[in-house]
Short mmCIF file of C-alpha atoms and ligand atoms in Angstrom, two decimals:
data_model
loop_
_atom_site.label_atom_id
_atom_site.label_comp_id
_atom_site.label_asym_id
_atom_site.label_seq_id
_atom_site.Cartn_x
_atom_site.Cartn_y
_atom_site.Cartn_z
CA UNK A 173 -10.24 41.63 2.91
CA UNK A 174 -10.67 39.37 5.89
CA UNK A 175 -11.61 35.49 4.85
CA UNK A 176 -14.02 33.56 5.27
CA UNK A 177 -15.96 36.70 4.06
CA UNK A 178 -19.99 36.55 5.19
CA UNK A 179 -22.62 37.03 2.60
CA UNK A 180 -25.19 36.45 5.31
CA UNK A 181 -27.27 39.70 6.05
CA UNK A 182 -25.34 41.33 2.71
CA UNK A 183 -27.19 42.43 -0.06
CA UNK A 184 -26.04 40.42 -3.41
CA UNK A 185 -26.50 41.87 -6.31
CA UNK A 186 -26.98 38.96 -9.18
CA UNK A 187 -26.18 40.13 -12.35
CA UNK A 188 -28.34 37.93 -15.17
CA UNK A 189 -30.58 36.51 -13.03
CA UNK A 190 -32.98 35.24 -15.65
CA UNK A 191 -30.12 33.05 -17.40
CA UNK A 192 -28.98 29.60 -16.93
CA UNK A 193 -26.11 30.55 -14.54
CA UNK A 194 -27.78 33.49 -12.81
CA UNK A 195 -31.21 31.65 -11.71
CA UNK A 196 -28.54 28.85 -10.34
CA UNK A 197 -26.87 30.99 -8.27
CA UNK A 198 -30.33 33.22 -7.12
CA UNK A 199 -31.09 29.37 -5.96
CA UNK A 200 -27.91 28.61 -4.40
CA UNK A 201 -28.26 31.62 -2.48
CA UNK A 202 -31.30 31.37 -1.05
CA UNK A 203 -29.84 29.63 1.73
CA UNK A 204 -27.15 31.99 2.50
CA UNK A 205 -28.88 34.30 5.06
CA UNK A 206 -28.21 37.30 2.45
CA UNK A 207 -30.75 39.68 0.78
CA UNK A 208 -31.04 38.95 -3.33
CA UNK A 209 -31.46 41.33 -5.66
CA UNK A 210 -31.86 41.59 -9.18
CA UNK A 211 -33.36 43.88 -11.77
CA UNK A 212 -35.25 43.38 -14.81
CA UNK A 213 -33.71 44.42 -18.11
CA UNK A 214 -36.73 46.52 -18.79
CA UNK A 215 -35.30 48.42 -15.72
CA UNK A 216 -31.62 48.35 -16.26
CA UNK A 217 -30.04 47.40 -19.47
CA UNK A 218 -26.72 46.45 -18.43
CA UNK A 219 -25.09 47.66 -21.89
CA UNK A 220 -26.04 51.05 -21.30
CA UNK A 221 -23.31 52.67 -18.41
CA UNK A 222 -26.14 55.63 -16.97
CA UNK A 223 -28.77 53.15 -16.06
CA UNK A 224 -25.89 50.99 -14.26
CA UNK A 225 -25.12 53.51 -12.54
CA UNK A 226 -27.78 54.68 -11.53
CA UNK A 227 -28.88 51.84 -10.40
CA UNK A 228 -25.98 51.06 -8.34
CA UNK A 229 -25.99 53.86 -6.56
CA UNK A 230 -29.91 53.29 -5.86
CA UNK A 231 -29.63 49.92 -4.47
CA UNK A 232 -25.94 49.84 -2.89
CA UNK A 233 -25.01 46.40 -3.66
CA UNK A 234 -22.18 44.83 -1.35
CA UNK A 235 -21.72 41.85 -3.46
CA UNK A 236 -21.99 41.40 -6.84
CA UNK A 237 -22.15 38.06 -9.31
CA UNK A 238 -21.25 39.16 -12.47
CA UNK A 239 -23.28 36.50 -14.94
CA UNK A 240 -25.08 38.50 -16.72
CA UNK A 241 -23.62 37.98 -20.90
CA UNK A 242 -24.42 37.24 -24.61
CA UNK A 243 -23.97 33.61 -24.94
CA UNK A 244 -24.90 31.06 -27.04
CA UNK A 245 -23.90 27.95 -29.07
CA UNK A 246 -21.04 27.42 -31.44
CA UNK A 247 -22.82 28.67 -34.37
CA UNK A 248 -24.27 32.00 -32.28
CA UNK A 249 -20.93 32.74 -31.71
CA UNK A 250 -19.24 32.53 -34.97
CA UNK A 251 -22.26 34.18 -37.00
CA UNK A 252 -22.61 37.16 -34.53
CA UNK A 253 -19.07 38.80 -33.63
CA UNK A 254 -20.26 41.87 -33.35
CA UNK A 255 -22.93 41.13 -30.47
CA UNK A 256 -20.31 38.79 -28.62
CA UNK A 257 -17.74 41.71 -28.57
CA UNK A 258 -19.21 44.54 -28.02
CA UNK A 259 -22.27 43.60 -25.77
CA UNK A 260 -20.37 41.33 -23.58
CA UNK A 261 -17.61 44.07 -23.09
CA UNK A 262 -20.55 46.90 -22.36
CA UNK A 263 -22.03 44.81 -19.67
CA UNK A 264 -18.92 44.00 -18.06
CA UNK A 265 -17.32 47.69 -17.72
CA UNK A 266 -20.72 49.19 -17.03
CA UNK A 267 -21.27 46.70 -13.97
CA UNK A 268 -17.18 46.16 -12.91
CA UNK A 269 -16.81 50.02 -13.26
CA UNK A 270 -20.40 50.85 -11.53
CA UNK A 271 -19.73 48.23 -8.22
CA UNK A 272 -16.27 50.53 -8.24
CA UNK A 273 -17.71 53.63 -7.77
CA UNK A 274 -20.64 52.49 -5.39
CA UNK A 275 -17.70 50.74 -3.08
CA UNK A 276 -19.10 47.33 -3.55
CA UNK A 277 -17.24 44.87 -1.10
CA UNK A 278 -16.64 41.94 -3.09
CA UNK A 279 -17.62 41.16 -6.86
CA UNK A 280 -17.39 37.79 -9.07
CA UNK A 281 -16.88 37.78 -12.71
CA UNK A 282 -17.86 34.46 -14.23
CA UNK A 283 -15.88 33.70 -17.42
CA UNK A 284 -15.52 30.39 -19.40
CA UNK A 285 -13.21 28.09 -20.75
CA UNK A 286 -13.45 29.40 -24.47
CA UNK A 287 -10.56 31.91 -23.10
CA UNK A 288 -7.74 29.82 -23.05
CA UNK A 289 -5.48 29.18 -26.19
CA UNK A 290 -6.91 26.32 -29.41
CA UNK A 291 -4.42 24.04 -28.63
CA UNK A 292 -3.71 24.79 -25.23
CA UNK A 293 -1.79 21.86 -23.35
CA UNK A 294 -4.31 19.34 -21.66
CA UNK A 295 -5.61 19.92 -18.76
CA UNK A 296 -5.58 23.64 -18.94
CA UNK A 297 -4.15 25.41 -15.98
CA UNK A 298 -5.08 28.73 -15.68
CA UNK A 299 -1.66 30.18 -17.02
CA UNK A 300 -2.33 29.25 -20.05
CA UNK A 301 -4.37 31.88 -20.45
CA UNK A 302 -2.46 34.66 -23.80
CA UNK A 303 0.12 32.04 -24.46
CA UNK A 304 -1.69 31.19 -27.90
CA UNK A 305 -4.15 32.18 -30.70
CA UNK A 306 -7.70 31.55 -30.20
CA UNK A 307 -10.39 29.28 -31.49
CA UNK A 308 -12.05 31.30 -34.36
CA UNK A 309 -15.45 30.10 -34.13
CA UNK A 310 -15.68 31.84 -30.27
CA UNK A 311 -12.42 35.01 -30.14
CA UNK A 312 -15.35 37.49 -29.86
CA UNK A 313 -16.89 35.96 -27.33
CA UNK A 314 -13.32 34.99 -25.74
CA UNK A 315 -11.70 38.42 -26.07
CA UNK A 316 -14.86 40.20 -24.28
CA UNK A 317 -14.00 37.58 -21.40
CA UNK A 318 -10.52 38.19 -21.26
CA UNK A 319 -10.91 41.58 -20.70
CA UNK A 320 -13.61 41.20 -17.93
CA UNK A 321 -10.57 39.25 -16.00
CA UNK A 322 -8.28 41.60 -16.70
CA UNK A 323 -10.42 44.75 -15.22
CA UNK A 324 -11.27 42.58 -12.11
CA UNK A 325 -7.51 42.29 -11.72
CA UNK A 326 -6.46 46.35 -12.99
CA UNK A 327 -9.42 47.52 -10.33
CA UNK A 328 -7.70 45.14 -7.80
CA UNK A 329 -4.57 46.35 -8.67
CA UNK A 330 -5.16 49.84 -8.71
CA UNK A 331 -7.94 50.59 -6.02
CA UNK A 332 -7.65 47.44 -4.19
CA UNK A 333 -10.96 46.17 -5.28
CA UNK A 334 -11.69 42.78 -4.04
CA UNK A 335 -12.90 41.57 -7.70
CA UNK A 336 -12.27 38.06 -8.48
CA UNK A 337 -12.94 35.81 -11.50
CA UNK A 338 -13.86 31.66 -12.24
CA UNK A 339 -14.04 30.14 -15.68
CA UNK A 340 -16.62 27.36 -15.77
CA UNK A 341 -16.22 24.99 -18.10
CA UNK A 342 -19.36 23.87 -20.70
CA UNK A 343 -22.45 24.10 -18.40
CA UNK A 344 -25.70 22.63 -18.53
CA UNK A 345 -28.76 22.49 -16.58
CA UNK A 346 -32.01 23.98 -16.14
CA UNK A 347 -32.91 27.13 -17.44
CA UNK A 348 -30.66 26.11 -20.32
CA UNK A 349 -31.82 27.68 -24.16
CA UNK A 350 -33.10 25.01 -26.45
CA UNK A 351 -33.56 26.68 -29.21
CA UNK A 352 -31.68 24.90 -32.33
CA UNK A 353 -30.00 27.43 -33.59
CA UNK A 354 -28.04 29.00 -30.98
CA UNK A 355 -27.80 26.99 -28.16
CA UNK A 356 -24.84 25.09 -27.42
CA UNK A 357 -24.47 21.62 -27.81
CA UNK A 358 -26.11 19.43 -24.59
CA UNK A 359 -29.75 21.25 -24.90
CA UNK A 360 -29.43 20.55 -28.94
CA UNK A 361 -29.31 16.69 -28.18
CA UNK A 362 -31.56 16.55 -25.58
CA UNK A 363 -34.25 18.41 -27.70
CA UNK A 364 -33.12 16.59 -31.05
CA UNK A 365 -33.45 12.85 -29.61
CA UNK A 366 -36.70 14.21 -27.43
CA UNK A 367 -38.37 15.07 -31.14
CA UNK A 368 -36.79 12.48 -32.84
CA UNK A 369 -38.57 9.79 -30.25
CA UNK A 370 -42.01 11.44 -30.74
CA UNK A 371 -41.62 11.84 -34.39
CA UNK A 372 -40.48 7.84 -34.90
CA UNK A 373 -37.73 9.22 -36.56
CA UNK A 374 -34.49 6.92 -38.11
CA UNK A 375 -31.66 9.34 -37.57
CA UNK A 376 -31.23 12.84 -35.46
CA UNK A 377 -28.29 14.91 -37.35
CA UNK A 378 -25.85 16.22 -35.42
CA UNK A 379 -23.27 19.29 -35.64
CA UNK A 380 -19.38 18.03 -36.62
CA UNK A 381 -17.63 15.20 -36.68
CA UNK A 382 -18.36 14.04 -33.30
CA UNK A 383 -14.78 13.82 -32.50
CA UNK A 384 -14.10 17.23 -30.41
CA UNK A 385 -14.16 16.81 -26.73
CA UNK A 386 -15.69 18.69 -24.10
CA UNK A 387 -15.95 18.82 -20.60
CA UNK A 388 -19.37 19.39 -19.26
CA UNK A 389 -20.33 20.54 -15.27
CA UNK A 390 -24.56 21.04 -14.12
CA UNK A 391 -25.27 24.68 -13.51
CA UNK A 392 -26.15 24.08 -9.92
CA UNK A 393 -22.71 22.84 -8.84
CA UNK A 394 -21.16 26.14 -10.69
CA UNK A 395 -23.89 28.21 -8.63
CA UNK A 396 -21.96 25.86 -4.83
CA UNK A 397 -18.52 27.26 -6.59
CA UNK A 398 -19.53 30.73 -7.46
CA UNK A 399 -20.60 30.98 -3.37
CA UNK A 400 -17.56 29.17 -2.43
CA UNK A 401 -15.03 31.57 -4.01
CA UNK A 402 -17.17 34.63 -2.68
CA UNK A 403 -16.42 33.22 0.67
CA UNK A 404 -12.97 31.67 0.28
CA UNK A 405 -10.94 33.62 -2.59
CA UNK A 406 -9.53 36.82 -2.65
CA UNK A 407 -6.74 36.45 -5.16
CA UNK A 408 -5.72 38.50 -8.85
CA UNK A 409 -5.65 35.17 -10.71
CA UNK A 410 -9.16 33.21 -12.20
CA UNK A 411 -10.09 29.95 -11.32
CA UNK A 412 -10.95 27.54 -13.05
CA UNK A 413 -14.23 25.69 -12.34
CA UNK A 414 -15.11 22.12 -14.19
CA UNK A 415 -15.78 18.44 -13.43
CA UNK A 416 -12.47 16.99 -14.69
CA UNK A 417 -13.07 14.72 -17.12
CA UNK A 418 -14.60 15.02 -20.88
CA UNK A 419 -16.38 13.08 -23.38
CA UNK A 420 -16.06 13.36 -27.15
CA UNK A 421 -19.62 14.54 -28.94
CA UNK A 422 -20.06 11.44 -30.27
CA UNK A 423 -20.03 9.68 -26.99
CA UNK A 424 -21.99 12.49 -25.62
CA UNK A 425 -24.58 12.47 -28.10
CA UNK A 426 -24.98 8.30 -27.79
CA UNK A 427 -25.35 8.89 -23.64
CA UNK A 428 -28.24 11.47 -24.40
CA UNK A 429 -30.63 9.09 -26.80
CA UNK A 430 -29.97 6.68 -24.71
CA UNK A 431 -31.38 8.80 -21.64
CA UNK A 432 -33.87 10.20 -23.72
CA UNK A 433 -35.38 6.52 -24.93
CA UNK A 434 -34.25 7.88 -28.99
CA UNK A 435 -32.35 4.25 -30.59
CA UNK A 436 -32.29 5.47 -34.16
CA UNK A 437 -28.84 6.69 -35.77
CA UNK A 438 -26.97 9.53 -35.53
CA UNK A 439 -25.92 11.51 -38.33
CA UNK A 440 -22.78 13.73 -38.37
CA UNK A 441 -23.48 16.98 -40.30
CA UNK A 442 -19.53 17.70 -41.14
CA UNK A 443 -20.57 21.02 -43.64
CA UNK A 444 -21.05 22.44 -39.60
CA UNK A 445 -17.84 23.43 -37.40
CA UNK A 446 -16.36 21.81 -34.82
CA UNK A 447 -14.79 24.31 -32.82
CA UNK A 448 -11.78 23.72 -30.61
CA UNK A 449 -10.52 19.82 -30.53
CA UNK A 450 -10.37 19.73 -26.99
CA UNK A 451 -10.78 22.19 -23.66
CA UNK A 452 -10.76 20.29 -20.70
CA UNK A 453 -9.56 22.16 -17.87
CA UNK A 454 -7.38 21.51 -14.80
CA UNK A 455 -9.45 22.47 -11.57
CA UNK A 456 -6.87 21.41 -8.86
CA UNK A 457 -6.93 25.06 -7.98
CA UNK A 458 -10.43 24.98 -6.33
CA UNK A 459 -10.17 21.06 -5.30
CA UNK A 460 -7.43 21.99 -3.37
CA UNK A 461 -9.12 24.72 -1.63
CA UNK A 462 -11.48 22.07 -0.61
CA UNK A 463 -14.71 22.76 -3.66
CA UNK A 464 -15.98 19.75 -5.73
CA UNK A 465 -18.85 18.96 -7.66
CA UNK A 466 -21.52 16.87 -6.82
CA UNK A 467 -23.71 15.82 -10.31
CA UNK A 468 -22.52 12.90 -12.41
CA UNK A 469 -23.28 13.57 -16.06
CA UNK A 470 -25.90 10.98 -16.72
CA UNK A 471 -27.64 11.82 -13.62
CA UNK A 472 -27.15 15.55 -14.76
CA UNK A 473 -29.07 14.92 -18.10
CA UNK A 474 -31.73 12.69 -16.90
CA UNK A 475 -32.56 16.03 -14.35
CA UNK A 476 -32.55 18.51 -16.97
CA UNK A 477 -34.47 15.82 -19.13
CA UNK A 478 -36.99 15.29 -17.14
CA UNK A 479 -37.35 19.42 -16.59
CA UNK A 480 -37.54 19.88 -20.28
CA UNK A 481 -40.65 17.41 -20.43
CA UNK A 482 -42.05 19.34 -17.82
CA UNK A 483 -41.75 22.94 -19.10
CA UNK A 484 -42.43 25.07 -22.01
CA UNK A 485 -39.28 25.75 -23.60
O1 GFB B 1897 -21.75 23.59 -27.23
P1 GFB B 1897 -21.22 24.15 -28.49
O2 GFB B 1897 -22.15 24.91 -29.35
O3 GFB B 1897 -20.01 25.09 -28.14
O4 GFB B 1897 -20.63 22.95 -29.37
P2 GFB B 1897 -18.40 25.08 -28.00
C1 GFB B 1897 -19.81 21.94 -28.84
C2 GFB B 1897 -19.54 20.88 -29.90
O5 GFB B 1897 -20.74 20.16 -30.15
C3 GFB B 1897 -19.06 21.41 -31.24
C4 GFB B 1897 -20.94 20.03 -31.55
O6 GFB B 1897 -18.06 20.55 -31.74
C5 GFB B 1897 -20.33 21.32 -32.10
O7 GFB B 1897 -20.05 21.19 -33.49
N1 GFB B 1897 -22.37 19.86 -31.84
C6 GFB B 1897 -22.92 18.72 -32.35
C7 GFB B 1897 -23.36 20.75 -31.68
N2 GFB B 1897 -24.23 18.90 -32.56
C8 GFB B 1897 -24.55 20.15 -32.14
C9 GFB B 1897 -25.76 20.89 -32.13
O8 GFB B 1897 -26.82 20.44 -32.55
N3 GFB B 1897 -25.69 22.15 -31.61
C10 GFB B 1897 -24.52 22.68 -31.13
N4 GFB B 1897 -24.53 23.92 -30.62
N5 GFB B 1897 -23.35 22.01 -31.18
C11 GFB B 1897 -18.99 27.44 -27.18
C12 GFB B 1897 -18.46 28.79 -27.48
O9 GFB B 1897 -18.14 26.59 -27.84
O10 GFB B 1897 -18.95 27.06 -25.82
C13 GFB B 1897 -18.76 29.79 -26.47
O11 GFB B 1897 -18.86 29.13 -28.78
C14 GFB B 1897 -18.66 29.29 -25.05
O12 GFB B 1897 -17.94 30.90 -26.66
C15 GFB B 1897 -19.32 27.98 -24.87
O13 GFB B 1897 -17.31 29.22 -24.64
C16 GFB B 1897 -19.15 27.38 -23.50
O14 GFB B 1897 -17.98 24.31 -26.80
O15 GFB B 1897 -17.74 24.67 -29.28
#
């Protein structure tokens, strides 16, 4: 495959376009020159392999973003293993296998940081990746993942596929699911202090001790990545995409009332999990490739702040 490779005048298939990550990267491609196209689940359920197929070989994708997946929060994750595994590992096979046999040209498979080992060494480099056990609260979700890398790279290997992979770190941004009990942690705080403030509330309660640490990156600057690689990368190992530094919960959650105008206390409800201590990746990979992100944090929650005031969520 000859680099840069063009998605101007292609037709890119985006694979979960209704989701957080998909709808950023339909908008990030808008100005690409290419034509976008998506399909409703109504018309193709991505965990079932004949309607994939089908639909492949109907619309002839020659690029493909793979975001379509079950996600959700901490406590999604850990109280439905089942879903994580299995339809996360459907949607992947169907789609890698399906661009496969319709000869698409160039596919992405978007991952995330839950992948790499508990305690892996900090930053994480992406070969950490199976040198030690996973966090418990997200394996499902983790395992599904793995093996969506690992048939990007066995196609690659075997056919010569040009299927490549990134693992954002935590994202965030518009589009995001608020919905208390299985969204992940930044909506949960913007939606807890936004209530608290209208309520006159004393105290928003929080998930965990406050002391794990995560590394957080807006949606829209994973969207500039995802079309970077397309264009730049044609490689068997995943990259890692983040923003290079984190912020414990705590710290996190105090930076979000304060955004939102909330000055009551925060409560640490320590009966709920914390998850892994600590995942902040190494991205020196794409940096030195020449990608970097453009959103600060604060100015990244006062956006998606201001959105959530603004829409019905
Ligand atoms: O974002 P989150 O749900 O996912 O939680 P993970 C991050 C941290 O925030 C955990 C704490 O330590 C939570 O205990 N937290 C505090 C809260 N308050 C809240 C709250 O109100 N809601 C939530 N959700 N968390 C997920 C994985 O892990 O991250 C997925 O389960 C995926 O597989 C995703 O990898 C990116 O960062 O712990």
């Amino acid at each position: 495959m000859s680099l840069p490779f063009t998605l101007a005048g292609k037709r890119v298939y985006v694979a979960g376009h209704r989701g957080m990550v998909g709808s950023a990267v339909v908008r990030r491609l808008a100005s690409e020159g290419c034509t976008v196209l998506t399909a409703p689940r109504a018309e193709v359920d991505l965990r079932e392999q004949t309607q994939v197929r089908e639909w492949f070989a109907k619309e002839q994708p020659e690029v493909v973003v793979l975001a379509a997946a079950k996600v959700g929060g901490i406590l999604a994750n850990a109280s439905l293993p089942a879903d994580f595994l299995y339809e996360n590992l459907m949607i992947e096979a169907n789609v890698i296998a399906a661009a496969a046999a319709s000869f698409t040209q160039k596919l992405l498979f978007l991952g995330s940081s839950c992948i790499y080992p508990k305690f892996a060494e900090q930053p994480i480099f992406e070969e950490a990746l199976l040198t030690g056990p996973l966090e418990a609260t997200n394996e499902w979700y983790a395992i599904a993942k793995i093996a969506g890398i690992k048939l990007c790279q066995a196609y690659r290997q075997q056919h010569g596929f040009d299927f490549i992979s990134a693992m954002p770190t935590n994202l965030y941004g518009p589009g995001d699911n608020f919905d208390l009990a299985s969204s992940h942690v930044m909506p949960a705080l913007i939606r807890k202090a936004h209530e608290a403030k209208l309520a006159g509330a004393d105290s928003i309660t929080i998930w965990g001790t406050g002391t794990p640490r995560r590394e957080f990156l807006h949606v829209d600057d994973l969207a500039d990545a995802c079309v970077f690689l397309l264009k730049t990368y044609s490689e068997d190992g995943h990259v890692n995409v983040g923003s290079g530094s984190d912020i414990a919960i705590a710290d996190l959650a105090r930076m979000v009332c304060e955004i939102v105008g909330f000055a009551g206390e925060i409560v640490y409800d320590t009966a709920k999990p914390d998850g892994t201590p600590r995942k902040l990746m190494s991205s020196d990979r794409i940096l030195s490739m020449g990608w970097s992100p453009n959103s600060t944090l604060s100015d990244g929650i006062a956006s998606v702040y201001e959105q959530y005031q603004t829409s019905n969520f």
